[in-house]
Amino acid sequence: MLSRTADSLYWLSRYLERADYVARILGVAIRLSHLPGAGAGGANEWRSALISAGCSDAFDKIYSEANAETVMEFLAFSDKNPSSIKQCLGTARFNARSIRTALTSTMWETINGAWLDLQAMDLNSLVKRERSLFLEWVKDVSLRFDGSAYRTMLRDEGFWFSRLGTYVERADNTARILDVKYHVLLPENATVGGGLDYEQWAAVLRAVNSLTAYHWVYRDNLKPWLIAELLILKPQMPRSLISCYQTLVESLDKLAESSGRQGPAQRKAREVALKLEQSKIEKIFDVGLHEFIETFLAENNALGSAIVEQYLI
Amino acid sequence: MAFDEMTTSDGGVRAPYAGIAQWLKDTPAETLKTRGKEAELLYRRGGITFAVYGDLQGEERIIPHDIVPRVLARKEWNTLAKGLEQRVRTLNRYLADIYGPGECLKAGIIPEDLVWQNPAFRPEMVGVDVPHGIYVHIAGVDVVRIDPDTFYVLEDNARTPSGVSYMLHSRDVSLRLVPELMDTHRVAPIENYPDQLLASLRSVAPRRQSSEPTVALLTPGQFNSAYYEHSFLADKMGVELVEGRDLFVRDEVVYMRTTQGPQRVDVVYRRIDDDFIDPLSFRPDSTLGVPGLFAAYKAGNVTLANAVGTGAADDKVIYSYMPDLTKFYFGEEPILKNVQTWRCRRPDELRYVLDHLSELVVKEVHGSGGYGMLVGPHATAAQIEDFRARLNANPSNYIAQPTLSLSTCPTFVESGIAPRHVDLRPFVLSGSDGIRIVPGGLTRVALREGSLVVNSSQGGGTKDTWVIE
């Protein structure tokens, strides 16, 4: 397969996954903003959404205040933010068009259809309810793309590169979403483990469709370390970091099979997977959850670079 | 009155169209309208689009598809096909001649300056040993019809002719939208075009290439107006669609960059113009091409299809010599006629053209796509004066032809079924093992009433073309 084709498949999958993620953190922010005492902490929920999306600085160059209006605009619709939902879908479609023949017609129609729908929307005049619907629509597009790739693609290199993109991005996003809570500080007079703290954690779990899963796995009240364990260390949890890395190791092994050689990307993925397998949540909290996440994001980035260097250029 | 391919002047129906005429009579206008809309949707959803240069808003447009097929009887087609084969043999022979021994020049058939001063002539190609001696592997010959027996060649396209994907899609659309019509006609299949193209391309791989040659389709990228076609053909042939940056040349051998390392390429079906294919040999500012590609080509390590410099055979002045060249090279009478052509480079002919501008069609010698032409009978006085000035300023840049009364075919338009002018672009493939032509071609239709310009960039549409037994 052409390196450029593999590259486009990889990035196309990353961008669709990212669009989903941005929709989800906006969902968290909307939920958090409805909680009593919202905005009373050191950083409000809208700021936290920006920080988790990794574009707080870029935002400040354009806007003076982070609120429902400005953050929604910047993260969802802005042409100035390369990771806004609109830009993600546009970039994904651009990549898709340049490698149409490597996509199945279902995948292409999902992306092209979404892009055509997006062109027809008047994004600047959406009212509140329509915004929620828009976010649901974005998640739906990402889901359909993921599903059509899974259902219709030949299990050859193209499929594995597309999986790599999806899972590198998903691991990144899961880690970031967990970090949202770190940035939303409790108001001074609220107690850790109190009602508000509880609701904030619940919002995080809901954003990744995991609240029910939590209850099934732990049959317990929401506890920060258990939530972190679920999203980091539980292989049963499909978007946990460890689960993402198992898929990454598997996909990279398939690629190694077809080329007949293992390389830095395979080694890096196995190394991270092994670390996760040997981790205990208590240890992670000893170091600090936020610090753990920062280290993980850096490792995940390093894997991304290794994939690019080994296959895509 | 133009010749209508369905209805005779006394109101009868020509035999090949009997089934179509009956169907048009039996099908309510509403049904036709719905199917027309469905056709548009099929194109839109599939992203079967083209880009119009200079149009910022409509980055991607679709070509309107008319669901009423255009029909040729097998006998009509057979004659046409023979003529096309002869025409393409002439094109190839002419190119081998001007880049080789120059017999047509020595014999005085073609004035020397028309060859040496032709901007599409590539001096770099002189003496290059082109694999299997074939220059034009894919030709699109534009043909028009003016009566039951007369086909004219309007234009030869020997560079990178496009439109074949529309031909193939038209058939798809017919199968989906007018299956009842397809059931009652024995339509010659065209679906094997990609296979034939691949076979032709493989047949011209450099000779010492013994095992399965690797073919790649080189595209300028997704901003090119024909990008959809490039990706479509690559997909149907099962070959890689490459951009310049996907290829590189080492020791005069061409490779593609793949996830498993470099892979050698033997045949490049390039849809990039000569100027842009290799910044080391041609335009140095080209970012679309592959540095060193031309050196690899000259070394005989890769085949370019079409060859470099084929444009020297298809401009509108050289066109006017094609019948003479057929006679000269093969001693044959041309089967297809040429439209009478005034070469404005000759003062007497220029004078005639200037005196008859309102009757003639004036075209740029190197123009294409329906741009930069004057259709005298449909032009305003201002347009005519504008062309008069241009002709006087640079006469050798123009030719003129009589305004042909192109045949018409029944077409579904706003007001119902009405005759509209059509042309035909069959695609002729030349390989080392012979010439292949799938029956039919791309029929283009001028959707505006009375219009003779069928180009998609100028409001033209397409029709499915049926050769029936």
Tab-separated table of C-alpha atoms in Angstrom, chain A residues 69 72 77 122-134:
chain	number	residue	atom	x	y	z
A	69	GLU	CA	-21.201	30.730	23.597
A	72	MET	CA	-19.091	26.095	21.796
A	77	PHE	CA	-17.787	25.507	14.496
A	122	ASP	CA	-26.441	27.093	9.422
A	123	LEU	CA	-24.076	26.556	12.310
A	124	ASN	CA	-24.108	30.090	13.648
A	125	SER	CA	-27.788	30.230	14.331
A	126	LEU	CA	-28.294	26.967	16.199
A	127	VAL	CA	-30.382	27.370	19.353
A	128	LYS	CA	-29.562	25.429	22.508
A	129	ARG	CA	-31.610	22.368	21.735
A	130	GLU	CA	-30.260	22.199	18.204
A	131	ARG	CA	-26.745	22.323	19.577
A	132	SER	CA	-27.329	19.205	21.625
A	133	LEU	CA	-28.780	17.544	18.557
A	134	PHE	CA	-25.745	18.641	16.588
